[in-house]
């Protein structure tokens, strides 16, 4: 929750992110939020559904490629799936703030199940055409416009504020685990029985989250204020974000990273084919190792009890710097190994930004703020992909990857300095409990901290 009008004067929205606090972030049990029955049900349903979602992604791309023989057609499919979020994401956030989250999720998840089953029937009966896949991808994207901010903001109703970061981190770990399992299962299913069965499996996988939503106990949810229906709510949400540096600059940072640093399909496929001449096997290896790192990053984030903006800035800078270093890797094995820490820091950025935004936002505004966050984060890749793709084609894969990393690292440095200036902070380098410590502290505490420096 926001602390009110005064929150706009400093980058730390509350005591959990107080840059003057010398103690390390509070640790918590890695799986603490799973003790909450409603969240445990939510997590279980998402385990099954996320695997199905990754199966559909692989099957959908493969089906389009087999129908058209065109990589451009695959790109069009991806763009159609993300386009609704880019166009209507903010309106989805307005709806989410007005509606109860659990009934909303029952509707959106059901609509996505129907879309997957529709595509399965067309494929299994041999009547599927590429325009059917385009329509299905766009329909999935439309459902995501409401489903994504609803799921993101529903987590706080399941576990409350104290365990929010742990729950968000476990959600990310859940998704990354599915990223390891789903494509492998999809590959076996596509080669064994065909793409239609992968679509059918995804459609049926929605039974799990729908059942778990119905089994939740409404009385155990953490009640939040819903926004009343009224005019100007979209504009109100934008003004709310614009007036709070801890929100607007976090979203700007995530926008730069999502647009220029997260275009891994472009970067990794180019390295596998053009730099190392190792083919699809190397591309799969790069993605698998990055998923391993992302899973580790999500589990490590689950142990932190708080979301600190300085952790976000440091992780974003490390992510960009590692991409730049990886771009110069002379051998395949070294490049592959660097995918693991890149995955760790990419997930740290994702989880920390997500949690800090939710914790800094009034509940009545959370749907709109999360919709803006997801619109910038997810919508950035389709916008940035042609740019980094052109750089990669024109100057080579190493230049493209290095440029993406440089943009991410520079954005982290600049935004870190902006937040420090807004909060009237200065850089302090010293020792704490026998360890070197670099942090931002209020300028008025210069004299107090002088002996420690």
Coordinates of C-alpha atoms in Angstrom, one line a residue:
X1 CA 0.0 0.0 0.0
X2 CA 1.0 3.6 -0.6
X3 CA 1.8 5.7 2.4
X4 CA -0.2 8.6 0.9
X5 CA 0.9 11.9 -0.6
X6 CA 4.2 11.7 1.1
X7 CA 5.2 8.6 -0.8
X8 CA 6.1 10.6 -3.8
X9 CA 8.9 12.3 -2.1
X10 CA 11.2 9.3 -1.7
X11 CA 12.0 6.1 -3.6
X12 CA 11.4 4.0 -0.5
X13 CA 7.6 3.5 -0.1
X14 CA 7.8 2.1 3.4
X15 CA 10.0 0.7 6.0
X16 CA 10.6 -2.5 4.1
X17 CA 12.6 -0.6 1.5
X18 CA 14.2 2.0 3.7
X19 CA 17.6 2.7 2.2
X20 CA 18.9 3.9 5.6
X21 CA 18.4 0.6 7.2
X22 CA 21.8 -1.1 7.7
X23 CA 20.5 -4.6 8.3
X24 CA 20.3 -7.1 5.5
X25 CA 16.9 -8.0 4.0
X26 CA 14.7 -10.0 6.3
X27 CA 14.9 -13.8 5.5
X28 CA 11.9 -16.0 5.4
X29 CA 11.2 -19.7 4.7
X30 CA 11.5 -20.4 1.0
X31 CA 8.0 -22.0 0.9
X32 CA 6.4 -19.9 3.6
X33 CA 3.4 -18.8 1.6
X34 CA 2.5 -22.5 0.7
X35 CA 1.3 -22.8 4.3
X36 CA -1.7 -20.7 3.3
X37 CA -4.4 -23.0 2.1
X38 CA -5.9 -20.7 -0.6
X39 CA -2.4 -19.9 -2.0
X40 CA -1.5 -23.6 -1.9
X41 CA -4.6 -24.3 -4.1
X42 CA -3.7 -21.4 -6.4
X43 CA -0.1 -22.6 -6.8
X44 CA -1.2 -26.2 -7.5
X45 CA -3.6 -25.2 -10.2
X46 CA -0.9 -23.0 -11.8
X47 CA 1.6 -25.9 -11.9
X48 CA -0.6 -27.8 -14.2
X49 CA -1.8 -24.9 -16.2
X50 CA 1.7 -23.4 -16.8
X51 CA 2.9 -26.7 -18.2
X52 CA -0.1 -26.8 -20.6
X53 CA 0.6 -23.1 -21.6
X54 CA 4.3 -23.9 -22.5
X55 CA 3.1 -27.0 -24.5
X56 CA 0.7 -24.8 -26.4
X57 CA 3.4 -22.2 -27.2
X58 CA 5.7 -24.8 -28.7
X59 CA 2.8 -26.6 -30.6
X60 CA 1.4 -23.3 -31.9
X61 CA 4.7 -22.1 -33.3
X62 CA 5.4 -25.6 -34.8
X63 CA 1.9 -25.7 -36.4
X64 CA 2.3 -22.3 -38.0
X65 CA 5.7 -23.2 -39.3
X66 CA 4.5 -26.5 -40.8
X67 CA 1.4 -24.8 -42.4
X68 CA 3.3 -21.9 -43.9
X69 CA 7.0 -22.7 -43.9
X70 CA 7.5 -19.1 -42.9
X71 CA 9.3 -17.8 -39.8
X72 CA 7.6 -14.4 -40.4
X73 CA 4.2 -16.1 -39.9
X74 CA 5.4 -17.4 -36.5
X75 CA 6.4 -13.8 -35.7
X76 CA 2.9 -12.6 -36.7
X77 CA 1.4 -15.2 -34.4
X78 CA 3.5 -14.0 -31.5
X79 CA 2.7 -10.4 -32.2
X80 CA -1.1 -11.1 -32.3
X81 CA -0.9 -12.8 -28.9
X82 CA 0.9 -9.8 -27.4
X83 CA -0.9 -7.0 -29.3
X84 CA -4.1 -6.9 -27.1
X85 CA -2.0 -6.3 -24.0
X86 CA -0.3 -3.4 -25.8
X87 CA -3.5 -1.9 -27.0
X88 CA -6.0 -2.6 -24.2
X89 CA -3.8 -3.5 -21.2
X90 CA -4.7 -0.3 -19.2
X91 CA -8.4 -0.8 -19.8
X92 CA -8.0 -4.4 -18.5
X93 CA -6.5 -2.9 -15.3
X94 CA -9.5 -0.6 -14.9
X95 CA -11.9 -3.6 -15.1
X96 CA -9.8 -5.6 -12.6
X97 CA -9.9 -2.8 -10.0
X98 CA -13.7 -2.8 -10.3
X99 CA -14.3 -6.6 -10.2
X100 CA -13.8 -9.3 -7.7
X101 CA -10.7 -11.2 -8.6
X102 CA -11.8 -14.9 -8.2
X103 CA -14.9 -14.7 -10.3
X104 CA -12.9 -12.7 -12.9
X105 CA -10.3 -15.4 -13.1
X106 CA -12.9 -18.1 -13.4
X107 CA -14.2 -16.4 -16.6
X108 CA -10.8 -15.6 -18.1
X109 CA -9.4 -19.1 -17.5
X110 CA -12.5 -20.7 -18.9
X111 CA -12.3 -18.6 -22.1
X112 CA -8.7 -19.6 -22.6
X113 CA -9.6 -23.3 -22.1
X114 CA -12.3 -23.0 -24.8
X115 CA -9.9 -21.3 -27.2
X116 CA -7.3 -24.1 -26.7
X117 CA -10.0 -26.8 -27.2
X118 CA -11.3 -25.1 -30.3
X119 CA -7.8 -25.1 -31.8
X120 CA -7.4 -28.8 -30.8
X121 CA -10.6 -29.8 -32.5
X122 CA -9.7 -28.0 -35.8
X123 CA -6.2 -29.5 -35.7
X124 CA -7.2 -33.1 -34.9
X125 CA -9.9 -33.1 -37.6
X126 CA -7.5 -31.8 -40.2
X127 CA -9.4 -28.6 -40.9
X128 CA -7.0 -26.1 -39.3
X129 CA -5.7 -23.2 -41.4
X130 CA -3.2 -20.6 -40.4
X131 CA -5.8 -17.9 -40.0
X132 CA -7.5 -20.1 -37.3
X133 CA -4.2 -20.0 -35.4
X134 CA -4.0 -16.2 -35.7
X135 CA -7.6 -15.9 -34.4
X136 CA -6.9 -18.2 -31.5
X137 CA -3.6 -16.4 -30.6
X138 CA -5.5 -13.0 -30.6
X139 CA -8.3 -14.5 -28.5
X140 CA -5.8 -15.8 -26.0
X141 CA -4.2 -12.3 -25.9
X142 CA -7.6 -10.7 -25.3
X143 CA -8.2 -13.0 -22.3
X144 CA -4.7 -12.2 -21.0
X145 CA -5.6 -8.4 -20.9
X146 CA -7.8 -9.1 -17.9
X147 CA -6.4 -12.4 -16.7
X148 CA -2.8 -11.2 -16.2
X149 CA -3.4 -8.2 -13.9
X150 CA -6.2 -10.1 -12.1
X151 CA -3.8 -13.0 -11.3
X152 CA -1.0 -10.7 -10.3
X153 CA -3.1 -8.6 -7.9
X154 CA -5.0 -11.7 -6.6
X155 CA -1.8 -13.0 -5.0
X156 CA -2.0 -10.2 -2.3
X157 CA -5.6 -11.3 -1.5
X158 CA -4.4 -14.8 -1.0
X159 CA -1.4 -14.3 1.3
X160 CA -1.5 -10.7 2.5
X161 CA 1.2 -8.1 2.5
X162 CA 3.8 -9.9 4.7
X163 CA 4.2 -12.9 2.4
X164 CA 3.7 -11.1 -0.9
X165 CA 7.3 -11.3 -2.1
X166 CA 7.5 -15.0 -1.2
X167 CA 4.3 -15.8 -3.1
X168 CA 5.3 -13.8 -6.1
X169 CA 8.7 -15.5 -6.1
X170 CA 7.1 -19.0 -5.9
X171 CA 4.8 -18.1 -8.8
X172 CA 7.9 -17.2 -10.9
X173 CA 9.6 -20.5 -9.8
X174 CA 6.4 -22.3 -10.8
X175 CA 6.4 -20.7 -14.2
X176 CA 10.1 -21.4 -14.8
X177 CA 9.7 -25.1 -13.7
X178 CA 6.9 -25.4 -16.3
X179 CA 9.3 -23.8 -18.8
X180 CA 11.6 -26.8 -18.2
X181 CA 8.9 -29.4 -18.4
X182 CA 6.3 -28.1 -20.9
X183 CA 8.5 -27.8 -24.0
X184 CA 10.0 -31.2 -23.5
X185 CA 6.5 -32.9 -23.1
X186 CA 5.3 -30.9 -26.1
X187 CA 8.2 -32.1 -28.2
X188 CA 7.5 -35.7 -27.4
X189 CA 3.7 -35.3 -28.0
X190 CA 4.2 -33.4 -31.3
X191 CA 6.6 -36.1 -32.7
X192 CA 4.6 -38.9 -31.2
X193 CA 0.9 -38.1 -31.8
X194 CA 0.7 -34.6 -33.4
X195 CA 0.2 -31.0 -32.4
X196 CA -3.5 -31.3 -32.0
X197 CA -3.0 -33.4 -28.8
X198 CA -0.8 -30.8 -27.3
X199 CA -3.6 -28.2 -27.8
X200 CA -6.0 -30.7 -26.2
X201 CA -3.7 -31.2 -23.3
X202 CA -3.5 -27.5 -22.7
X203 CA -7.3 -27.1 -22.9
X204 CA -7.8 -29.9 -20.3
X205 CA -5.1 -28.5 -18.1
X206 CA -7.4 -25.5 -17.2
X207 CA -9.5 -27.9 -15.2
X208 CA -6.9 -27.7 -12.5
X209 CA -6.8 -23.9 -11.9
X210 CA -10.6 -23.7 -12.3
X211 CA -11.2 -26.5 -9.7
X212 CA -8.7 -24.9 -7.3
X213 CA -10.3 -21.5 -7.6
X214 CA -13.7 -23.1 -6.8
X215 CA -12.2 -24.9 -3.7
X216 CA -10.9 -21.7 -2.1
X217 CA -12.4 -20.4 1.1
X218 CA -13.7 -16.9 0.4
X219 CA -13.7 -16.0 4.1
X220 CA -9.9 -16.6 4.3
X221 CA -9.1 -14.1 1.5
X222 CA -7.6 -10.7 2.5
X223 CA -10.3 -8.2 1.7
X224 CA -9.2 -5.3 -0.5
X225 CA -11.1 -2.1 -1.5
X226 CA -12.5 -2.2 -5.0
X227 CA -12.7 0.9 -7.1
X228 CA -16.3 2.1 -7.8
X229 CA -17.4 2.5 -11.3
X230 CA -16.8 6.0 -12.5
X231 CA -15.4 8.2 -15.2
X232 CA -11.7 9.0 -15.7
X233 CA -10.4 5.9 -13.9
X234 CA -7.8 5.2 -16.6
X235 CA -6.5 8.8 -16.3
X236 CA -6.6 8.5 -12.5
X237 CA -4.4 5.4 -12.7
X238 CA -1.9 7.1 -14.9
X239 CA -1.8 10.2 -12.6
X240 CA -1.3 7.9 -9.6
X241 CA 1.7 6.2 -11.1
X242 CA 3.2 9.5 -12.5
X243 CA 3.1 11.0 -9.0
X244 CA 5.1 8.3 -7.3
X245 CA 8.8 8.0 -8.3
X246 CA 9.1 4.5 -6.8
X247 CA 6.4 3.3 -9.3
X248 CA 7.1 5.3 -12.4
X249 CA 10.9 4.7 -12.4
X250 CA 10.5 1.0 -11.7
X251 CA 8.2 0.7 -14.6
X252 CA 10.5 2.7 -16.9
X253 CA 13.4 0.5 -15.9
X254 CA 11.5 -2.7 -16.6
X255 CA 10.4 -1.2 -19.9
X256 CA 14.0 -0.7 -21.0
X257 CA 15.0 -4.1 -19.9
X258 CA 12.0 -5.8 -21.4
X259 CA 12.3 -4.0 -24.7
X260 CA 16.1 -4.3 -25.3
X261 CA 17.4 -7.0 -22.9
X262 CA 14.8 -9.7 -22.9
X263 CA 14.7 -10.5 -26.6
X264 CA 16.4 -13.9 -26.1
X265 CA 14.8 -15.7 -29.0
X266 CA 16.5 -13.2 -31.3
X267 CA 19.9 -13.3 -29.5
X268 CA 20.2 -17.0 -28.6
X269 CA 19.1 -18.3 -32.0
X270 CA 21.6 -16.0 -33.7
X271 CA 24.4 -17.2 -31.4
X272 CA 23.5 -20.9 -32.0
X273 CA 23.4 -20.6 -35.8
X274 CA 25.7 -17.7 -36.8
X275 CA 28.3 -17.5 -34.1
X276 CA 28.9 -21.1 -33.0
X277 CA 27.3 -22.9 -36.0
X278 CA 25.8 -25.4 -33.5
X279 CA 22.2 -25.6 -34.6
X280 CA 18.9 -26.2 -32.7
X281 CA 20.6 -28.3 -30.1
X282 CA 22.7 -25.4 -28.8
X283 CA 19.6 -23.1 -28.9
X284 CA 17.7 -25.6 -26.8
X285 CA 20.7 -25.8 -24.4
X286 CA 20.9 -22.0 -24.0
X287 CA 17.2 -21.8 -23.2
X288 CA 17.4 -24.7 -20.7
X289 CA 20.3 -23.3 -18.8
X290 CA 18.7 -19.9 -18.7
X291 CA 15.5 -21.5 -17.3
X292 CA 17.6 -23.3 -14.6
X293 CA 19.1 -19.9 -13.6
X294 CA 15.7 -18.3 -13.6
X295 CA 14.3 -21.0 -11.4
X296 CA 17.2 -20.6 -9.0
X297 CA 16.7 -16.8 -9.0
X298 CA 13.0 -17.2 -8.2
X299 CA 13.8 -19.5 -5.3
X300 CA 16.5 -17.2 -3.9
X301 CA 14.0 -14.3 -4.1
X302 CA 11.5 -16.4 -2.2
X303 CA 13.9 -16.4 0.8
X304 CA 13.9 -12.6 0.9
X305 CA 11.1 -11.2 3.0
X306 CA 11.2 -7.7 1.5
X307 CA 11.5 -6.1 -1.9
X308 CA 14.2 -3.3 -2.0
X309 CA 14.7 -0.9 -4.8
X310 CA 18.4 -1.1 -4.4
X311 CA 18.3 -4.8 -5.0
X312 CA 16.3 -4.1 -8.2
X313 CA 18.8 -1.5 -9.4
X314 CA 21.8 -3.8 -8.6
X315 CA 20.2 -6.8 -10.3
X316 CA 19.3 -4.8 -13.4
X317 CA 22.8 -3.5 -13.7
X318 CA 24.3 -7.0 -13.2
X319 CA 21.9 -8.5 -15.8
X320 CA 23.0 -5.9 -18.4
X321 CA 26.7 -6.2 -17.6
X322 CA 26.5 -10.1 -17.9
X323 CA 24.8 -9.8 -21.2
X324 CA 27.6 -7.6 -22.5
X325 CA 30.2 -10.0 -21.1
X326 CA 28.4 -13.0 -22.7
X327 CA 28.4 -11.2 -26.1
X328 CA 32.2 -11.5 -26.1
X329 CA 32.4 -15.1 -25.0
X330 CA 34.8 -16.8 -27.4
X331 CA 33.6 -20.4 -26.9
X332 CA 30.2 -22.1 -26.8
X333 CA 30.7 -23.7 -23.4
X334 CA 31.5 -20.4 -21.8
X335 CA 28.6 -18.6 -23.4
X336 CA 26.3 -21.5 -22.3
X337 CA 27.5 -21.2 -18.7
X338 CA 26.8 -17.5 -18.6
X339 CA 23.2 -18.2 -19.3
X340 CA 22.7 -19.4 -15.8
X341 CA 23.7 -16.2 -13.9
X342 CA 21.9 -14.2 -16.6
X343 CA 18.8 -16.2 -15.8
X344 CA 19.3 -15.6 -12.1
X345 CA 19.5 -11.8 -12.4
X346 CA 16.7 -11.6 -15.0
X347 CA 14.4 -13.3 -12.5
X348 CA 15.6 -11.2 -9.6
X349 CA 14.6 -8.1 -11.6
X350 CA 11.3 -9.6 -12.5
X351 CA 10.3 -10.6 -9.0
X352 CA 11.7 -7.6 -7.2
X353 CA 10.0 -5.1 -9.6
X354 CA 6.7 -7.0 -9.4
X355 CA 6.7 -7.2 -5.6
X356 CA 7.8 -3.6 -5.0
X357 CA 5.1 -2.3 -7.3
X358 CA 2.4 -4.3 -5.6
X359 CA 3.6 -3.3 -2.1
X360 CA 3.8 0.4 -3.1
X361 CA 0.3 0.5 -4.6
X362 CA -3.0 1.2 -2.9
X363 CA -5.3 -1.9 -3.3
X364 CA -7.9 0.1 -5.1
X365 CA -5.3 1.0 -7.8
X366 CA -3.5 -2.3 -8.0
X367 CA -5.2 -3.6 -11.1
X368 CA -4.5 -0.5 -13.1
X369 CA -0.9 -0.3 -11.9
X370 CA -0.2 -3.9 -12.6
X371 CA -1.8 -3.7 -16.0
X372 CA 0.5 -0.8 -16.9
X373 CA 3.5 -2.8 -15.5
X374 CA 2.6 -5.9 -17.6
X375 CA 1.8 -3.8 -20.7
X376 CA 5.3 -2.2 -20.5
X377 CA 7.0 -5.5 -19.6
X378 CA 5.2 -7.8 -22.1
X379 CA 4.6 -5.2 -24.8
X380 CA 8.2 -4.1 -24.9
X381 CA 9.5 -7.3 -26.5
X382 CA 7.4 -7.1 -29.7
X383 CA 8.5 -3.4 -30.0
X384 CA 12.1 -4.1 -29.3
X385 CA 12.5 -7.3 -31.3
X386 CA 12.6 -5.7 -34.8
X387 CA 15.1 -3.1 -33.5
X388 CA 17.5 -5.6 -31.9
X389 CA 16.9 -8.0 -34.9
X390 CA 18.0 -5.3 -37.3
X391 CA 21.1 -4.5 -35.2
X392 CA 21.9 -8.3 -35.1
X393 CA 21.4 -8.7 -38.8
X394 CA 23.4 -5.6 -39.7
X395 CA 26.3 -5.8 -37.2
X396 CA 26.2 -9.4 -36.0
X397 CA 24.9 -11.3 -33.0
X398 CA 27.6 -10.2 -30.6
X399 CA 26.9 -6.5 -31.3
X400 CA 23.2 -7.0 -30.9
X401 CA 23.5 -8.9 -27.6
X402 CA 26.1 -6.4 -26.3
X403 CA 23.9 -3.4 -27.2
X404 CA 20.9 -4.9 -25.4
X405 CA 23.0 -5.5 -22.3
X406 CA 24.5 -2.0 -22.5
X407 CA 21.0 -0.4 -22.6
X408 CA 19.9 -2.4 -19.6
X409 CA 23.0 -1.6 -17.5
X410 CA 22.8 2.1 -18.5
X411 CA 19.1 2.3 -17.6
X412 CA 19.8 0.8 -14.2
X413 CA 22.6 3.3 -13.5
X414 CA 20.7 6.3 -14.6
X415 CA 17.4 5.4 -12.8
X416 CA 19.4 4.5 -9.7
X417 CA 20.9 8.0 -9.7
X418 CA 17.5 9.6 -10.4
X419 CA 15.9 7.7 -7.4
X420 CA 18.8 8.7 -5.2
X421 CA 18.4 12.4 -6.2
X422 CA 14.6 12.3 -5.7
X423 CA 15.1 10.8 -2.2
X424 CA 17.9 13.2 -1.3
X425 CA 20.3 10.3 -0.9
X426 CA 24.1 10.0 -1.4
X427 CA 26.4 7.0 -2.0
X428 CA 27.9 5.5 1.1
X429 CA 30.9 3.1 1.0
X430 CA 32.0 1.5 4.2
X431 CA 32.1 -1.6 6.4
X432 CA 29.2 -3.3 8.2
X433 CA 29.8 -6.3 10.5
X434 CA 33.1 -7.0 8.9
X435 CA 31.9 -6.8 5.3
X436 CA 32.2 -4.0 2.7
X437 CA 28.9 -2.2 2.1
X438 CA 27.8 0.1 -0.7
X439 CA 24.5 1.8 -0.3
X440 CA 22.5 5.0 -0.6
X441 CA 21.9 7.0 2.6
X442 CA 20.2 10.3 3.4
X443 CA 22.5 13.3 2.9
X444 CA 21.7 14.6 6.4
X445 CA 23.3 11.5 8.0
X446 CA 26.7 12.1 6.5
X447 CA 28.2 13.1 9.9
X448 CA 26.6 10.2 11.7
X449 CA 28.0 7.6 9.3
X450 CA 31.4 9.2 8.8
X451 CA 33.2 6.9 11.3
X452 CA 31.9 3.8 9.5
X453 CA 33.3 5.0 6.2

